Coordinates of N, CA, C and O in Angstrom, one line a residue:
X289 N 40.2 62.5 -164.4 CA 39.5 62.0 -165.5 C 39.4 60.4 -165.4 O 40.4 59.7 -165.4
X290 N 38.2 60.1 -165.3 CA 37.8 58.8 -165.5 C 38.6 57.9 -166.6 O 38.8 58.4 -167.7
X291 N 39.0 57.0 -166.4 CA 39.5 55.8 -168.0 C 38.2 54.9 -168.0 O 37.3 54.6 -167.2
X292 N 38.6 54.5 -169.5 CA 37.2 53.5 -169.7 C 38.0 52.5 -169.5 O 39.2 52.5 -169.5
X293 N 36.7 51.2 -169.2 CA 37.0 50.2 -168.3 C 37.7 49.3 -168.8 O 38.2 48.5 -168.1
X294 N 37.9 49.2 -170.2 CA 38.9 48.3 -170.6 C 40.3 48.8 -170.8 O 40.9 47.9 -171.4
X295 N 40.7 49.4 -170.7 CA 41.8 50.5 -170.9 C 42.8 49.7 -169.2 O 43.7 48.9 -169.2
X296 N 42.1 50.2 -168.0 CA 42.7 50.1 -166.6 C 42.3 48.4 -166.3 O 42.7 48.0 -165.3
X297 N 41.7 47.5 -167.2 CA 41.8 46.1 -167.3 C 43.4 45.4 -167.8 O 44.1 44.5 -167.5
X298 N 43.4 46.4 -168.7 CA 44.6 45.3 -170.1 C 45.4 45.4 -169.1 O 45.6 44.2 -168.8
X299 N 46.1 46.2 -168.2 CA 47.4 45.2 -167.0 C 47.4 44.3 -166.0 O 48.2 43.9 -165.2
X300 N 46.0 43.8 -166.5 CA 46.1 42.6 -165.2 C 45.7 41.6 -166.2 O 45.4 41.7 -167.4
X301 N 45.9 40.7 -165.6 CA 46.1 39.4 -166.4 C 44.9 38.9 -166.4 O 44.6 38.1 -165.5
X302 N 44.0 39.2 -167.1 CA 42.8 38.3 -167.6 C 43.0 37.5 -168.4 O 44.0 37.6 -169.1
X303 N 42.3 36.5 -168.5 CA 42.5 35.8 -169.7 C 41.4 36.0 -170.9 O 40.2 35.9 -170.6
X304 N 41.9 36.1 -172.1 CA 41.4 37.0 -173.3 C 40.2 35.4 -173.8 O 40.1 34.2 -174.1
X305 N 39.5 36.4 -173.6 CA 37.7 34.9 -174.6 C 38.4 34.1 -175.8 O 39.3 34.6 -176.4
X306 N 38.0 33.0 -175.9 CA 38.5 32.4 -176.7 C 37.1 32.7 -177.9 O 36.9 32.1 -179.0
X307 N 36.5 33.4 -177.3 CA 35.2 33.5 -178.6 C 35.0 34.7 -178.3 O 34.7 35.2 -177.2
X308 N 35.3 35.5 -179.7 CA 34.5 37.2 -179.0 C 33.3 37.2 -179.5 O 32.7 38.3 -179.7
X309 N 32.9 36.5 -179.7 CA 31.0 36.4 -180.0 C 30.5 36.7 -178.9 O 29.6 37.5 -179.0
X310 N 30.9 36.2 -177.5 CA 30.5 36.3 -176.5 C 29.5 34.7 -176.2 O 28.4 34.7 -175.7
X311 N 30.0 33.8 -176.6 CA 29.6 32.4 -176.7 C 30.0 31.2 -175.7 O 30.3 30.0 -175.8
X312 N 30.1 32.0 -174.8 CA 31.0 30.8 -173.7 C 29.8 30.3 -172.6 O 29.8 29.9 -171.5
X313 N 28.9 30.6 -173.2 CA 27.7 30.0 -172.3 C 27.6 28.5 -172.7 O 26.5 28.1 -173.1
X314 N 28.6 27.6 -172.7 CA 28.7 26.2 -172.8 C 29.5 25.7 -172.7 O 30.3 26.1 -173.5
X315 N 29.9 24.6 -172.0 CA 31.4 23.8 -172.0 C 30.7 22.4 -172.1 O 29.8 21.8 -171.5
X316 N 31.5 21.9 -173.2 CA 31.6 20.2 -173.9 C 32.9 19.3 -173.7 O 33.9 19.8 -174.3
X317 N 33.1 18.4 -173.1 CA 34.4 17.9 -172.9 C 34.0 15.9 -173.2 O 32.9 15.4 -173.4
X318 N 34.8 15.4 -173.2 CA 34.6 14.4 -173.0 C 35.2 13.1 -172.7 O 36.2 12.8 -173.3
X319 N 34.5 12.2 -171.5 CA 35.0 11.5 -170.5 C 34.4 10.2 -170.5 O 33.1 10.1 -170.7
X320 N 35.2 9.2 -170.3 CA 34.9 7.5 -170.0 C 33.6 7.6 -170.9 O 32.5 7.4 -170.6
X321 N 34.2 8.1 -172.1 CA 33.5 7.3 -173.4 C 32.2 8.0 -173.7 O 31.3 7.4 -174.2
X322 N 32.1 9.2 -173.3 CA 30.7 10.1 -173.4 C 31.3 11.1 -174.0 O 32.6 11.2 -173.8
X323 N 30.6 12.2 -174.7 CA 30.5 13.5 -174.8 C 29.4 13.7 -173.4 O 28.5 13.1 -172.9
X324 N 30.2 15.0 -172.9 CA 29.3 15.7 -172.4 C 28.7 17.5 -172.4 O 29.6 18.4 -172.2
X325 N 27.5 17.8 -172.6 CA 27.6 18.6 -172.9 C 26.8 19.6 -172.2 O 25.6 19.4 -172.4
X326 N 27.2 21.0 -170.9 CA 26.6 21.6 -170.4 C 26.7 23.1 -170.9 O 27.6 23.8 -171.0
X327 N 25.5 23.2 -171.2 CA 24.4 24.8 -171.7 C 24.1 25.4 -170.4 O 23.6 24.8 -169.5
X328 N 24.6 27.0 -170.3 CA 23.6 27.8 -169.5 C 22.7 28.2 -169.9 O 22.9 28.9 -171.0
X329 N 21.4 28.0 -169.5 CA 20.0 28.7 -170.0 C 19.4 29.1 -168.7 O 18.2 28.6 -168.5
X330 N 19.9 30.0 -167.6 CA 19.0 29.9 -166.8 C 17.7 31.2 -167.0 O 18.0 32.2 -167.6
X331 N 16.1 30.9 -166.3 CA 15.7 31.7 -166.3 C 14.8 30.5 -167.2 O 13.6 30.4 -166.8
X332 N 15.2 29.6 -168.1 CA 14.0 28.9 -168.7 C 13.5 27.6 -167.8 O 14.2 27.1 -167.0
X333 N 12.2 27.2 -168.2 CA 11.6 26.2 -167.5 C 11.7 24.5 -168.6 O 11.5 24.6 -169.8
X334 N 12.0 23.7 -168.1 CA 12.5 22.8 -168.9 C 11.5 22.6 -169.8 O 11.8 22.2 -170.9
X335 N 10.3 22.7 -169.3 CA 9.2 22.7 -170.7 C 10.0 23.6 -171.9 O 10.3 22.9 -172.9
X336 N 10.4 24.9 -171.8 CA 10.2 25.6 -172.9 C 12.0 25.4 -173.7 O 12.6 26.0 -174.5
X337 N 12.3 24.2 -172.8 CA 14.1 23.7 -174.1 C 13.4 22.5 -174.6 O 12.6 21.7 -174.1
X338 N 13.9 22.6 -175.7 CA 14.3 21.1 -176.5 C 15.6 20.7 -177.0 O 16.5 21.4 -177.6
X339 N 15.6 19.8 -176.6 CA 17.1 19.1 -177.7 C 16.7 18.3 -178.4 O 15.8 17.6 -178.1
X340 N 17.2 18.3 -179.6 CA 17.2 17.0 -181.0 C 18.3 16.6 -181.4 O 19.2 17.5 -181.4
X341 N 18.7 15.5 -181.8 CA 19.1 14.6 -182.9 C 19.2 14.7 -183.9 O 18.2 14.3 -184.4
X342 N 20.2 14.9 -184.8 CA 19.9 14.1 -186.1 C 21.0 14.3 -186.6 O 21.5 15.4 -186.5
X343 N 21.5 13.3 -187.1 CA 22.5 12.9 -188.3 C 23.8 13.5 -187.8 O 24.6 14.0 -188.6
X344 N 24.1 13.4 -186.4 CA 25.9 13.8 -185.4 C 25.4 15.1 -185.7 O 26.4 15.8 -185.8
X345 N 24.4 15.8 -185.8 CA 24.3 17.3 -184.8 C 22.9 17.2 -183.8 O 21.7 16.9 -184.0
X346 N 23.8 17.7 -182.6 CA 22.7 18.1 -181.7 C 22.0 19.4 -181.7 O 22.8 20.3 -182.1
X347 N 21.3 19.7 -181.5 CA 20.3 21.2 -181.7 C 19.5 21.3 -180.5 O 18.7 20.6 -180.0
X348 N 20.1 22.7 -180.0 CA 19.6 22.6 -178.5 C 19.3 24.3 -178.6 O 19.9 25.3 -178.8
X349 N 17.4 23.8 -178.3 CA 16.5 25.5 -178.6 C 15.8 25.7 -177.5 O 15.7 24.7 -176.7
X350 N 15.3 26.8 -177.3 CA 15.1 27.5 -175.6 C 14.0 28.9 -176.1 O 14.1 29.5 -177.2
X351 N 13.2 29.2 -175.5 CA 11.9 30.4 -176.0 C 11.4 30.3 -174.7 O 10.7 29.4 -174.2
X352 N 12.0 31.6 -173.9 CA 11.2 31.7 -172.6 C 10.7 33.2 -173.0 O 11.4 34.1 -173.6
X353 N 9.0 33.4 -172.4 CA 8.6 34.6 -172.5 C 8.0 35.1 -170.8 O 7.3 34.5 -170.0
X354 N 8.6 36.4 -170.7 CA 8.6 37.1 -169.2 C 7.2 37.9 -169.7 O 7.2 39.0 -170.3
X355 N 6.1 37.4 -169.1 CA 4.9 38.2 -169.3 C 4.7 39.6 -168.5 O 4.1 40.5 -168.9
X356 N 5.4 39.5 -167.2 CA 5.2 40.6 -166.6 C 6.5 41.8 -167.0 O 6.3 43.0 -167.0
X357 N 7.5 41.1 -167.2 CA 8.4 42.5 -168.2 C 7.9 42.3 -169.6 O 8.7 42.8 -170.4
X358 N 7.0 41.9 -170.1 CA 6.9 41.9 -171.7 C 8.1 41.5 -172.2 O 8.4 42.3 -173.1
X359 N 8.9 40.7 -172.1 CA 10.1 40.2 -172.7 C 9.9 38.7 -173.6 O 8.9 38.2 -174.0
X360 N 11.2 38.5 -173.8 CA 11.2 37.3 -175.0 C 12.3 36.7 -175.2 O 12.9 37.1 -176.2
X361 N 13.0 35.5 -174.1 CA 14.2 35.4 -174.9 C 14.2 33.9 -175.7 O 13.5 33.0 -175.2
X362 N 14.9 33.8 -176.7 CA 15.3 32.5 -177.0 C 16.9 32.3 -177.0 O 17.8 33.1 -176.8
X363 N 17.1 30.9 -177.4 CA 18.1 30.2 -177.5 C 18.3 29.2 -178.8 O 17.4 28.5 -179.1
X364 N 19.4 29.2 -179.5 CA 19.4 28.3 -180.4 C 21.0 28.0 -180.6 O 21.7 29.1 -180.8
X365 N 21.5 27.0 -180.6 CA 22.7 26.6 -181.0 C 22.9 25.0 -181.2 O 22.6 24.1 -180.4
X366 N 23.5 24.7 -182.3 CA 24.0 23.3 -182.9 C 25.5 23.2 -182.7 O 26.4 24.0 -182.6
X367 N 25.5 21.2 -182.6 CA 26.8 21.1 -181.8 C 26.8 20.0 -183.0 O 25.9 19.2 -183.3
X368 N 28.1 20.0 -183.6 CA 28.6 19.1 -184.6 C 29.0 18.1 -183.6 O 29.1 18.5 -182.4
X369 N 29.4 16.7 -184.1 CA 30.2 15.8 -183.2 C 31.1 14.9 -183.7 O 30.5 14.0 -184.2
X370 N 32.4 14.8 -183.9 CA 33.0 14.1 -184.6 C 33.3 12.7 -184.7 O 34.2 12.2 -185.5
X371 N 32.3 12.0 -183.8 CA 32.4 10.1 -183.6 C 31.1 9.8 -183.4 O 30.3 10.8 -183.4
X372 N 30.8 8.9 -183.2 CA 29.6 8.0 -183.9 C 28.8 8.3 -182.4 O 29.5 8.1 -181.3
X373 N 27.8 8.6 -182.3 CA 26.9 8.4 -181.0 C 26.0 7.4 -181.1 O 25.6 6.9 -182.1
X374 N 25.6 7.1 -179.6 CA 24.6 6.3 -179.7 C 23.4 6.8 -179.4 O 22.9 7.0 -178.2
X375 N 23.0 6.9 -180.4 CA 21.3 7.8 -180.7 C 20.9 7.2 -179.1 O 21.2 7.8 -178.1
X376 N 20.2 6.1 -179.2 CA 19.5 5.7 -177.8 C 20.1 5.8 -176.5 O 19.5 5.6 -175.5
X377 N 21.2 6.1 -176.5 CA 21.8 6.1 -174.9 C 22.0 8.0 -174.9 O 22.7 8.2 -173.9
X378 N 21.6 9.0 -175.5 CA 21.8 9.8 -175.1 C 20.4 10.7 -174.1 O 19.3 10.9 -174.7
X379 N 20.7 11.0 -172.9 CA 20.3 11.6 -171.8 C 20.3 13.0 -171.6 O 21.3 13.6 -172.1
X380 N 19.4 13.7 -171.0 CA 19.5 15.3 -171.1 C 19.1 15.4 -169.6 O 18.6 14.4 -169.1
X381 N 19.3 16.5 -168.8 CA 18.9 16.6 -167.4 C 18.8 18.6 -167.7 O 19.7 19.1 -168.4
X382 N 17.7 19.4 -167.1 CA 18.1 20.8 -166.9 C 17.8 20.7 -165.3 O 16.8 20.1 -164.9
X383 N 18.7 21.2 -164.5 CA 19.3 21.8 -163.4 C 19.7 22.5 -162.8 O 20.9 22.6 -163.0
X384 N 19.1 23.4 -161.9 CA 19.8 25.2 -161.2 C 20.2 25.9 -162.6 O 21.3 26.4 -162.7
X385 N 19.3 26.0 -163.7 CA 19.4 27.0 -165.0 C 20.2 26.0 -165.9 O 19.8 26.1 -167.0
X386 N 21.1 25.2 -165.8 CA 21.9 24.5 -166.8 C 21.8 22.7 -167.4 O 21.8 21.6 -167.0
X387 N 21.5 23.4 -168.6 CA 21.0 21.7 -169.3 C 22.7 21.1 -169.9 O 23.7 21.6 -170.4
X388 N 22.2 19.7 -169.3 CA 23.3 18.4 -169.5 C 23.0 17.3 -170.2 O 22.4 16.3 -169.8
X389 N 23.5 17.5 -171.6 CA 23.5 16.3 -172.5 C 24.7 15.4 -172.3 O 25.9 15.9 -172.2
X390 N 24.4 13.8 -172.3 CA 25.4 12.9 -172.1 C 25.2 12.1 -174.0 O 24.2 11.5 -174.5
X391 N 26.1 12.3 -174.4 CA 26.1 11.5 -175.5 C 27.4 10.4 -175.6 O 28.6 10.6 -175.7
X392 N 26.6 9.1 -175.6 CA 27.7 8.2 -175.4 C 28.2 7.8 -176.8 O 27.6 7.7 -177.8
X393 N 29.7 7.6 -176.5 CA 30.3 7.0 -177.8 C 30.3 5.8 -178.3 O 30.8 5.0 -177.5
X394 N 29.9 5.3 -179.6 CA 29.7 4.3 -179.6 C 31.3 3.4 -179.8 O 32.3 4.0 -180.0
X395 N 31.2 2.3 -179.7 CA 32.5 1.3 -179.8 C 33.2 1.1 -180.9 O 34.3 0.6 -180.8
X396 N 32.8 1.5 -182.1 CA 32.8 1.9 -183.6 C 33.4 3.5 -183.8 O 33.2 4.1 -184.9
X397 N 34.1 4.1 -182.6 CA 34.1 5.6 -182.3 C 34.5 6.1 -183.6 O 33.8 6.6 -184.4
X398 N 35.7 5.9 -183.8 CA 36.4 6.6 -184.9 C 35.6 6.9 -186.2 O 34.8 6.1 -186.8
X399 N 35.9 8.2 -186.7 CA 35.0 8.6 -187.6 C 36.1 7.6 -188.8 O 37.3 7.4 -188.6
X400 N 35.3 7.2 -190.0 CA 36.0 6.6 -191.1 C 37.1 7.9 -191.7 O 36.9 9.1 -191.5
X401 N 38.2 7.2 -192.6 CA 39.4 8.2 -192.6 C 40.3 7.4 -192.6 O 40.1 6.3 -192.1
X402 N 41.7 8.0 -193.5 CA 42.6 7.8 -193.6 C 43.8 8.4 -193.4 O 43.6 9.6 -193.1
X403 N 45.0 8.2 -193.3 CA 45.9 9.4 -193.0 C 46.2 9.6 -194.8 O 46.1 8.4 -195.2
X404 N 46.6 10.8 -196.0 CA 47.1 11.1 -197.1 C 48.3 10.7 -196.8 O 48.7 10.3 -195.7
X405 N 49.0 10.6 -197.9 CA 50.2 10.8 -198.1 C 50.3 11.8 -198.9 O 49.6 12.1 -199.9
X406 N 51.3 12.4 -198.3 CA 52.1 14.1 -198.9 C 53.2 13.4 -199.9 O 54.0 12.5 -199.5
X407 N 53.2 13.8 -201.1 CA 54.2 13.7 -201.9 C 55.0 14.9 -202.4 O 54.6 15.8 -203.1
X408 N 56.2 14.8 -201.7 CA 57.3 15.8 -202.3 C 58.3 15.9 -203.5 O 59.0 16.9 -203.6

């Protein structure tokens, strides 16, 4: 008798999704004072992505249509950012299926804030 396939998985050491949405088609890190942010989209033509701006969220949308399979896929996901960007210095590149946003930080980084005081 056959086992199903996650059953004869769980003894090996996978490492478990940190998203079970199934949302790991993006990794954001950031380095010498940039966010960076790389999306898989492959399969679309850079005509058919956009990225936007506005107000520390980025919005990054994708609508490719496969005429010869009658298909349709899109893309839509927003990226909150917690420090100040600089609207004008941010750059996008899509490459071998994967779009790269550089959002640089501005010198003002720190979001305004305080630390509370806890009273016991």
């Amino acid at each position: 008798m056959l086992e199903p396939a996650n059953t004869w998985t769980q003894g090996l050491d996978f490492p478990s999704r940190l998203f079970e949405s199934g949302s790991n088609d993006y990794e954001l890190y950031e380095e010498d004072g940039e966010f960076v942010l790389s999306v898989e989209l492959p399969g679309f033509d850079p005509a058919e992505i956009t990225a936007s701006w506005y107000d520390g969220v980025l919005n990054v949308a994708g609508e490719h249509e496969d005429e010869r399979r009658g298909t349709r896929r899109t893309y839509h996901r927003r990226f909150r950012f917690p420090k100040a960007i600089d609207e004008d210095g941010i750059e996008a590149e899509y490459r071998n299926g994967i779009l790269t946003v550089r959002l640089p930080v501005t010198v003002e980084s720190a979001v305004s804030g305080r630390e509370i005081e806890i009273e016991g």
